[in-house]
CSV table of C-alpha atoms in Angstrom, one decimal:
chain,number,residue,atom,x,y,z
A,6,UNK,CA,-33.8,-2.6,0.3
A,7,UNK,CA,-33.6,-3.1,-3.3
A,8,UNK,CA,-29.8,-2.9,-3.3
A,9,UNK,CA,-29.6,-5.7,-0.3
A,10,UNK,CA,-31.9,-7.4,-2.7
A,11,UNK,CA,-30.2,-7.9,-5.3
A,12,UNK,CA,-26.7,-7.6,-3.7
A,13,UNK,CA,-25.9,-11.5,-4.4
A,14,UNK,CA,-26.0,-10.7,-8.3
A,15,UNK,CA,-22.9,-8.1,-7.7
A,16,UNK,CA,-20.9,-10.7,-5.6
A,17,UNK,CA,-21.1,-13.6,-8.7
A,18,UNK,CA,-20.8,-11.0,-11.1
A,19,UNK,CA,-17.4,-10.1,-9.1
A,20,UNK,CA,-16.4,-13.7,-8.6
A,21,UNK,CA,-17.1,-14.9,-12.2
A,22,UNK,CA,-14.9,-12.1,-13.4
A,23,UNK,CA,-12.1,-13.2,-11.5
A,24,UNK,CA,-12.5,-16.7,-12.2
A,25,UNK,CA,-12.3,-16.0,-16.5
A,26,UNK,CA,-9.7,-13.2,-16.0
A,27,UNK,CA,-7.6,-15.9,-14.2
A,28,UNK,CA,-8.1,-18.1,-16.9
A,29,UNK,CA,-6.7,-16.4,-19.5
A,30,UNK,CA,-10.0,-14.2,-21.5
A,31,UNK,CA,-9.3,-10.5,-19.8
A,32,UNK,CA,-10.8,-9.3,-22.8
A,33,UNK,CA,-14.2,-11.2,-22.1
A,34,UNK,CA,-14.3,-9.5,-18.6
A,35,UNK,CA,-13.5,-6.3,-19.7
A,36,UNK,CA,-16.5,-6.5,-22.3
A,37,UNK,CA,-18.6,-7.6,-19.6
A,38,UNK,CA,-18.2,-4.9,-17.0
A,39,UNK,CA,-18.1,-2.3,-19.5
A,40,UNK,CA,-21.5,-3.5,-21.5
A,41,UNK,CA,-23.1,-3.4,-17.5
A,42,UNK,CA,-21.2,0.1,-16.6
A,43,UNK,CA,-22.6,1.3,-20.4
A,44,UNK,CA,-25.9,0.1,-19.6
A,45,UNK,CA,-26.5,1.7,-16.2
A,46,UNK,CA,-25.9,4.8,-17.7
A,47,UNK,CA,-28.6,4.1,-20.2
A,48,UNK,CA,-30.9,2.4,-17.9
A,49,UNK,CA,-30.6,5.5,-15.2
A,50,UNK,CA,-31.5,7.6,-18.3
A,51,UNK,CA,-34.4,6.1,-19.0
A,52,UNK,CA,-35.7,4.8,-15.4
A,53,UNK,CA,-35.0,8.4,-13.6
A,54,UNK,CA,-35.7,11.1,-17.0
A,55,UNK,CA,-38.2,9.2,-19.3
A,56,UNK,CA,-39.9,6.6,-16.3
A,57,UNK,CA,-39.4,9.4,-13.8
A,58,UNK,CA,-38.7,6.2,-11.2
A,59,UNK,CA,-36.0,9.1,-9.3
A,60,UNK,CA,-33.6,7.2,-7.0
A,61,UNK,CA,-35.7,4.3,-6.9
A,62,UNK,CA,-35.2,4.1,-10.9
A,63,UNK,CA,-31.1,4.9,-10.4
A,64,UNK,CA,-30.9,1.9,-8.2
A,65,UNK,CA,-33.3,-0.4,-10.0
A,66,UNK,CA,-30.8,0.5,-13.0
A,67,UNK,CA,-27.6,0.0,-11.1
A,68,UNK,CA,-29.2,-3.7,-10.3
A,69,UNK,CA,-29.4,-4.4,-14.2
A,70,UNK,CA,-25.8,-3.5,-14.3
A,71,UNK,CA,-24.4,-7.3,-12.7
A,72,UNK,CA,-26.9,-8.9,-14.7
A,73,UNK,CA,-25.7,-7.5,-18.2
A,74,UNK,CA,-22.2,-8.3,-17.3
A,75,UNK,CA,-22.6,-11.9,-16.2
A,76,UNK,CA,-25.3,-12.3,-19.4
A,77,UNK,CA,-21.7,-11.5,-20.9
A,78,UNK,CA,-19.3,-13.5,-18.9
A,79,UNK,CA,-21.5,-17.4,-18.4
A,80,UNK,CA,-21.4,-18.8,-22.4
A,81,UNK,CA,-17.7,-18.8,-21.0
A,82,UNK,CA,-18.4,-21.3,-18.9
A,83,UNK,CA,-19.8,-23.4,-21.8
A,84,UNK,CA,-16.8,-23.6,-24.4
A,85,UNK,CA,-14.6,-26.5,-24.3
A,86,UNK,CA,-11.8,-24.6,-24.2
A,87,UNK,CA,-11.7,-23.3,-20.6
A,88,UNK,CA,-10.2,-24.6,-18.1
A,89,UNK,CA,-13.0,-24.7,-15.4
A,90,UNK,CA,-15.9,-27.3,-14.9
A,91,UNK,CA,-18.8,-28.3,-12.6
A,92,UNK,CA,-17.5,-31.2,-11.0
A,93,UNK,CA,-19.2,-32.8,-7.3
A,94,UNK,CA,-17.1,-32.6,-4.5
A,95,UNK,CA,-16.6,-31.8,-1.0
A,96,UNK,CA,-16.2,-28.7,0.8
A,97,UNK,CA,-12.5,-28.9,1.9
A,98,UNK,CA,-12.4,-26.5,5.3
A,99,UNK,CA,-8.5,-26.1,4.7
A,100,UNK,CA,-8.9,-24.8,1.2
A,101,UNK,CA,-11.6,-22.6,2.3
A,102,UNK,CA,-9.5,-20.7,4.9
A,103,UNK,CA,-6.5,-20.4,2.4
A,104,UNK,CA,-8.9,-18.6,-0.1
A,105,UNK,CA,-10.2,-16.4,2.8
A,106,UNK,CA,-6.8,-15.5,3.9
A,107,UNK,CA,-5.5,-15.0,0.5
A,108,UNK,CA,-8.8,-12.7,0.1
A,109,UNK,CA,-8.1,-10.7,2.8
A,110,UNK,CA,-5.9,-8.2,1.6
A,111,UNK,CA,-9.2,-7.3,-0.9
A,112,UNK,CA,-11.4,-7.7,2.1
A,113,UNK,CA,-9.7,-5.2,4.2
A,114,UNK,CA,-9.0,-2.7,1.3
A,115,UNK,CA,-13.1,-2.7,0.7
A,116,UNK,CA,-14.4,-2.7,4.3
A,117,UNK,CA,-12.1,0.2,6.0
A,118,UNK,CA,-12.7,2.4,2.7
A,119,UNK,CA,-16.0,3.0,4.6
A,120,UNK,CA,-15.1,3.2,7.8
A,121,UNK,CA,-12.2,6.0,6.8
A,122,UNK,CA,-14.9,7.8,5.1
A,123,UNK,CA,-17.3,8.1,8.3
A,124,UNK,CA,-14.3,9.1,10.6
A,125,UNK,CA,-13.5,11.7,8.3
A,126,UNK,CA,-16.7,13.8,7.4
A,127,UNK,CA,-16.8,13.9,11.5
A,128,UNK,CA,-13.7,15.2,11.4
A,129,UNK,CA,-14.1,17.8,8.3
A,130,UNK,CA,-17.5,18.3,10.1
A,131,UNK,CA,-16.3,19.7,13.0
A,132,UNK,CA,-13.5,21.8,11.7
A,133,UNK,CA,-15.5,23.0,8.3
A,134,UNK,CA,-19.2,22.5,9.1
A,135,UNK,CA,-21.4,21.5,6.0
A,136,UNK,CA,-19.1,23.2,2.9
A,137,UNK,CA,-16.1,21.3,4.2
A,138,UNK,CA,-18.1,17.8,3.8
A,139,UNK,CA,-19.3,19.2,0.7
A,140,UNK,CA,-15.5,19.5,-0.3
A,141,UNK,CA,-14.3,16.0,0.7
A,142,UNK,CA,-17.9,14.8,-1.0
A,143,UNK,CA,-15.3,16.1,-4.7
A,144,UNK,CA,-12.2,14.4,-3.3
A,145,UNK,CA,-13.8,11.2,-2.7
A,146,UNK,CA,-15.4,11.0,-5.7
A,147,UNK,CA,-12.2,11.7,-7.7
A,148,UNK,CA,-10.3,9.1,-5.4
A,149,UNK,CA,-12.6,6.1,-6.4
A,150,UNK,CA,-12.0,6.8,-9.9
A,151,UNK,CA,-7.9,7.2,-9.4
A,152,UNK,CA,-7.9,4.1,-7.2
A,153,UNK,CA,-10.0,2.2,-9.8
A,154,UNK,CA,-6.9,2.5,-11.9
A,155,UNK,CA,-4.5,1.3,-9.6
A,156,UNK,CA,-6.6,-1.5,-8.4
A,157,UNK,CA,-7.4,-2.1,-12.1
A,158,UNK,CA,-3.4,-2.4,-12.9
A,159,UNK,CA,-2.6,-5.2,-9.8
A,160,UNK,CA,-5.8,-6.9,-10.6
A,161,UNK,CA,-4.9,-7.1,-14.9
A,162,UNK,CA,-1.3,-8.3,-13.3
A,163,UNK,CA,-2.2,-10.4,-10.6
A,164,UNK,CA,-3.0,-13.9,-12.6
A,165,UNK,CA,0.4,-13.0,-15.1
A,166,UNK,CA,2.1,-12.8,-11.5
A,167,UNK,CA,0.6,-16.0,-10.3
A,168,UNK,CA,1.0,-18.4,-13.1
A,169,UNK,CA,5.1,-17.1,-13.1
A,170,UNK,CA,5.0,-17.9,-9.0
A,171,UNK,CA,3.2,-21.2,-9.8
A,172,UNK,CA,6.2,-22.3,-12.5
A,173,UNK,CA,8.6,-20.8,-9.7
A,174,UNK,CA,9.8,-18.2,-11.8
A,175,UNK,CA,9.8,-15.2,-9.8
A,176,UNK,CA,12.3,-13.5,-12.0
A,177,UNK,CA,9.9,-13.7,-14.5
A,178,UNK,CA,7.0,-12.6,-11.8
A,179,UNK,CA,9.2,-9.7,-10.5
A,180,UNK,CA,9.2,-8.6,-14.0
A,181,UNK,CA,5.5,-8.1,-14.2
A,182,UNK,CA,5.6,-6.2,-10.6
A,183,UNK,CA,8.3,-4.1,-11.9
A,184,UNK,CA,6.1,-3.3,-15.6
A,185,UNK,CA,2.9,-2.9,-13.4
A,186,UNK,CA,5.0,-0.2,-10.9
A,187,UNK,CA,6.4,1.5,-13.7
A,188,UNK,CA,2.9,1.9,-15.7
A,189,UNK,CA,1.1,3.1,-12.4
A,190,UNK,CA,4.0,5.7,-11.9
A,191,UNK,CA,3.6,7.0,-14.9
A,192,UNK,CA,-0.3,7.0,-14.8
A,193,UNK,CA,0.1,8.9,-11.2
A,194,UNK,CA,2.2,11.8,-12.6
A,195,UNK,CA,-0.1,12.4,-15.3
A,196,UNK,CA,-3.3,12.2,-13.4
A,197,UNK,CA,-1.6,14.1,-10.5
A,198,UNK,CA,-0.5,16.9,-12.9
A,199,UNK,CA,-4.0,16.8,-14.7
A,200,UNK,CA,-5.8,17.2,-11.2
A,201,UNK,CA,-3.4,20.1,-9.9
A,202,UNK,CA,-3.7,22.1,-12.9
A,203,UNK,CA,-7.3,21.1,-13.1
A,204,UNK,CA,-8.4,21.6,-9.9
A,205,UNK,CA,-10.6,24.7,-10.0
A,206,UNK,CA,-12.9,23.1,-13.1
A,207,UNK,CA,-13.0,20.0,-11.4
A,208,UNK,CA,-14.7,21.6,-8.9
A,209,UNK,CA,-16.9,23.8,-10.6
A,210,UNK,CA,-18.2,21.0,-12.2
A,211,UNK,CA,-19.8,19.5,-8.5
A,212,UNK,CA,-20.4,23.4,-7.5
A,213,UNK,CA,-23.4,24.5,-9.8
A,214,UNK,CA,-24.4,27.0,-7.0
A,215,UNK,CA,-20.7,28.9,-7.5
A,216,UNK,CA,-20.0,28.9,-3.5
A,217,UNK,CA,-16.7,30.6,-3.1
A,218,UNK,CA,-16.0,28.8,0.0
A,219,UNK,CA,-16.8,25.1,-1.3
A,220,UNK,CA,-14.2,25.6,-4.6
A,221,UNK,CA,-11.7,26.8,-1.9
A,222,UNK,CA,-11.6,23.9,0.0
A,223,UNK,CA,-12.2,21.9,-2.7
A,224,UNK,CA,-9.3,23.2,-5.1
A,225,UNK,CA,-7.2,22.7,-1.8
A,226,UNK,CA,-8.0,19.0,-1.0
A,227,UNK,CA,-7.7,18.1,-4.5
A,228,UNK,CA,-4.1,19.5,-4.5
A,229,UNK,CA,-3.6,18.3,-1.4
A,230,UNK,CA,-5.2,14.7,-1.4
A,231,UNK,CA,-4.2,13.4,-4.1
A,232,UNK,CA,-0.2,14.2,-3.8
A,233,UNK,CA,-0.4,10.1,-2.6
A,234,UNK,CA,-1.8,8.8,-5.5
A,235,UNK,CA,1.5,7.4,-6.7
A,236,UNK,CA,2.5,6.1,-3.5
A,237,UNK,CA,-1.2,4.5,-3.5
A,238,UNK,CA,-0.9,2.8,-6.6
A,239,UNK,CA,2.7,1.6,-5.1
A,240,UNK,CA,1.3,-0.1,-2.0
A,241,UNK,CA,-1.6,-1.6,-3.7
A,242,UNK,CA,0.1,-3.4,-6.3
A,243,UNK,CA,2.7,-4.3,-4.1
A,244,UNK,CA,0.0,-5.9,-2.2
A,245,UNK,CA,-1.6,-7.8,-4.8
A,246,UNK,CA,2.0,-8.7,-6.0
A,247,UNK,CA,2.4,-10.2,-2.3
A,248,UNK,CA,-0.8,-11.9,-2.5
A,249,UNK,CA,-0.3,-13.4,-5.7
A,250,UNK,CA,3.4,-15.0,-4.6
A,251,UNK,CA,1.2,-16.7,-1.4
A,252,UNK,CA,2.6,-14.4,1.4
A,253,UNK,CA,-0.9,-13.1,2.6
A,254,UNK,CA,0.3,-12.3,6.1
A,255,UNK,CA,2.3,-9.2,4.3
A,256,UNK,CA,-0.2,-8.5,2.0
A,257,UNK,CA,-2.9,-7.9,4.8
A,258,UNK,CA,-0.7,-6.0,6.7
A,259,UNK,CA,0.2,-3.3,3.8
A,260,UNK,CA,-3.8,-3.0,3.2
A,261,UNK,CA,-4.9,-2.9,7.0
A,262,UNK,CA,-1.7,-0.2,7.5
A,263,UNK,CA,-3.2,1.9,4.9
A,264,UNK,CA,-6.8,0.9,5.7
A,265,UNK,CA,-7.3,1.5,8.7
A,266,UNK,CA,-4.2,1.7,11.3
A,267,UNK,CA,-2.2,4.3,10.1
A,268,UNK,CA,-5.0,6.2,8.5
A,269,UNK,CA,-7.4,6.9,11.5
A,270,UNK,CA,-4.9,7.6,14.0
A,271,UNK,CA,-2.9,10.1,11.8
A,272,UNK,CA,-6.4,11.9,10.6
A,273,UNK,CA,-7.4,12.7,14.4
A,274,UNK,CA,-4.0,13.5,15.1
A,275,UNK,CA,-3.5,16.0,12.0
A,276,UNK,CA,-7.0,17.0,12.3
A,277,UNK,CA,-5.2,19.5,15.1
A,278,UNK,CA,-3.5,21.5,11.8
A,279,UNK,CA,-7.2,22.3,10.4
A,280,UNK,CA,-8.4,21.3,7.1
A,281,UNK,CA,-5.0,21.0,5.3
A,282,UNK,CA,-3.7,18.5,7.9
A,283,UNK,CA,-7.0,15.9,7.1
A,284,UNK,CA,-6.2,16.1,3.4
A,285,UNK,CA,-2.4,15.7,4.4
A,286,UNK,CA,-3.4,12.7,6.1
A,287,UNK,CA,-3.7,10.3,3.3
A,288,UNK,CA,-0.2,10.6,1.3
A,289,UNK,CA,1.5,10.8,4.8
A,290,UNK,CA,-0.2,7.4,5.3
A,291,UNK,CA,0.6,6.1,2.2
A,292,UNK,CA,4.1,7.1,2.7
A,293,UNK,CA,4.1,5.0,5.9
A,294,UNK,CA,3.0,2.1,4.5
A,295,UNK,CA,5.3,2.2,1.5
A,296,UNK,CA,8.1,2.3,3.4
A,297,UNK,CA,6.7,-1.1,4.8
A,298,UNK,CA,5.8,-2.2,1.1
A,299,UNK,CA,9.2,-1.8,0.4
A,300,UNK,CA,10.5,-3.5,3.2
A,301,UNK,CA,8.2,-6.5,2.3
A,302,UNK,CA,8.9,-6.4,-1.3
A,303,UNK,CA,13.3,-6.7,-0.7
A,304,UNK,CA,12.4,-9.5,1.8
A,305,UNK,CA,10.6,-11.2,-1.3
A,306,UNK,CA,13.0,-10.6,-3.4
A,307,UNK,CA,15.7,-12.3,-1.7
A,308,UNK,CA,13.5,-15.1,-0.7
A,309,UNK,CA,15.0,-18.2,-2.8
């Protein structure tokens, strides 16, 4: 209740952010959400150890944490030197469903992540019981912090991109895809190394009760799971980079192929090879999709 609440202070937070990063002050956005992310970790501290609040102090927290940042990001909106002003005008519907559509990809991206997470602790559920939920609990944790990077990478690109495709320079736009790809390659093979070799203190940090069976499955997802981290990254930038040269219809396409229908059918489908065939299930998907990505991205390319 508290979260609902409060829920329209995360949703400006995310829009003003956008807004000043596309105007040229990433810096500014970056000190805002880090000042809210540092703050929530002070304000659980304090709300849940020294207020003993529990989870009704965590959340109460995590609700301070849109406030701080946008306390950060408005005396933005007051300089002379930005390019955005309150103005009067009319609601244009036209203009309203080209932002939708152009939103969509993001849209998608955010609303199947849930849905992909339900469908699977059914499916871990019935073919590991509790410990195997237990494991995927580890995996999904990890993958919201590796996909933060990757979405962090097409979303620090995405207005460079724009601005090119807005002078009609996509040489100079297909420059910034290419720089973007190669820094999220390079970030995949490091993290992917880091989690393989790390994989058993990974999990013994989420396994204080030492179960033998949990760091198995665990140390196997991970290893696993997280082989499509680079083809992840791939797909989403190459999705952003669609999004950001106006061709939404392709970049909704790559994010509801990897969303949501390539990724259920393939988990039920694997789920048939046991435990190793759900974790399978998302690089295979990936895979799929980036062969699509690809596809997409020559056609754009060659597009005068």
């Amino acid at each position: 209740k508290i979260l609902l609440i409060c829920s329209p202070f995360f949703l400006l937070n995310q829009i003003l952010i956008c807004f000043v990063r596309n105007d040229g002050d990433p810096k500014r956005t970056m000190t805002a959400m880090l000042s809210g992310s540092f703050m929530n970790i002070i304000l659980d501290y304090v709300f849940i150890f020294i207020l003993h609040g529990g989870m009704k102090g965590a959340v109460i927290a995590t609700c301070f944490s849109p406030v701080i940042s946008m306390g950060v990001i408005l005396p933005y909106f007051i300089r002379k030197q930005n390019q955005f002003h309150f103005v009067k005008m009319f609601p244009e519907f036209r203009q309203i469903g080209h932002i939708l559509t152009m939103g969509g990809a993001s849209f998608i991206t955010e609303i199947t992540g849930g849905i992909i997470m339900i469908v699977f602790n059914l499916l871990i559920y019935r073919i590991a019981g509790n410990t195997g939920i237990a494991s995927y609990g580890i995996v999904a944790n990890i993958s919201l912090v590796v996909t933060a990077i990757h979405t962090g990478i097409a979303q620090g690109v995405q207005p460079l991109i724009s601005r090119e495709t807005g002078k009609e320079n996509s040489v100079n736009a297909f420059t910034f895809l290419k720089y973007a790809l190669i820094l999220s390659g390079i970030l995949s093979i490091i993290i992917y190394l880091l989690l393989f070799v790390m994989a058993s203190p990974i999990s013994s940090a989420f396994n204080r009760d030492n179960h033998t069976e949990l760091q198995k499955l665990a140390v196997q997802g991970i290893r696993l799971y997280f082989s499509g981290c680079g083809l992840a990254g791939m797909n989403i930038i190459i999705s952003g980079y669609l999004a950001s040269c106006e061709k939404p219809i392709q970049s909704n396409i790559i994010s509801i192929l990897r969303g949501m229908i390539l990724m259920i059918p393939l988990s039920f489908l694997l789920s048939n090879a046991g435990l190793s065939g759900i974790w399978l299930t998302y690089p295979l998907t990936e895979f799929l999709t980036g062969i699509v990505s690809i596809l997409f991205l020559c056609r754009q390319k060659r597009t005068p």
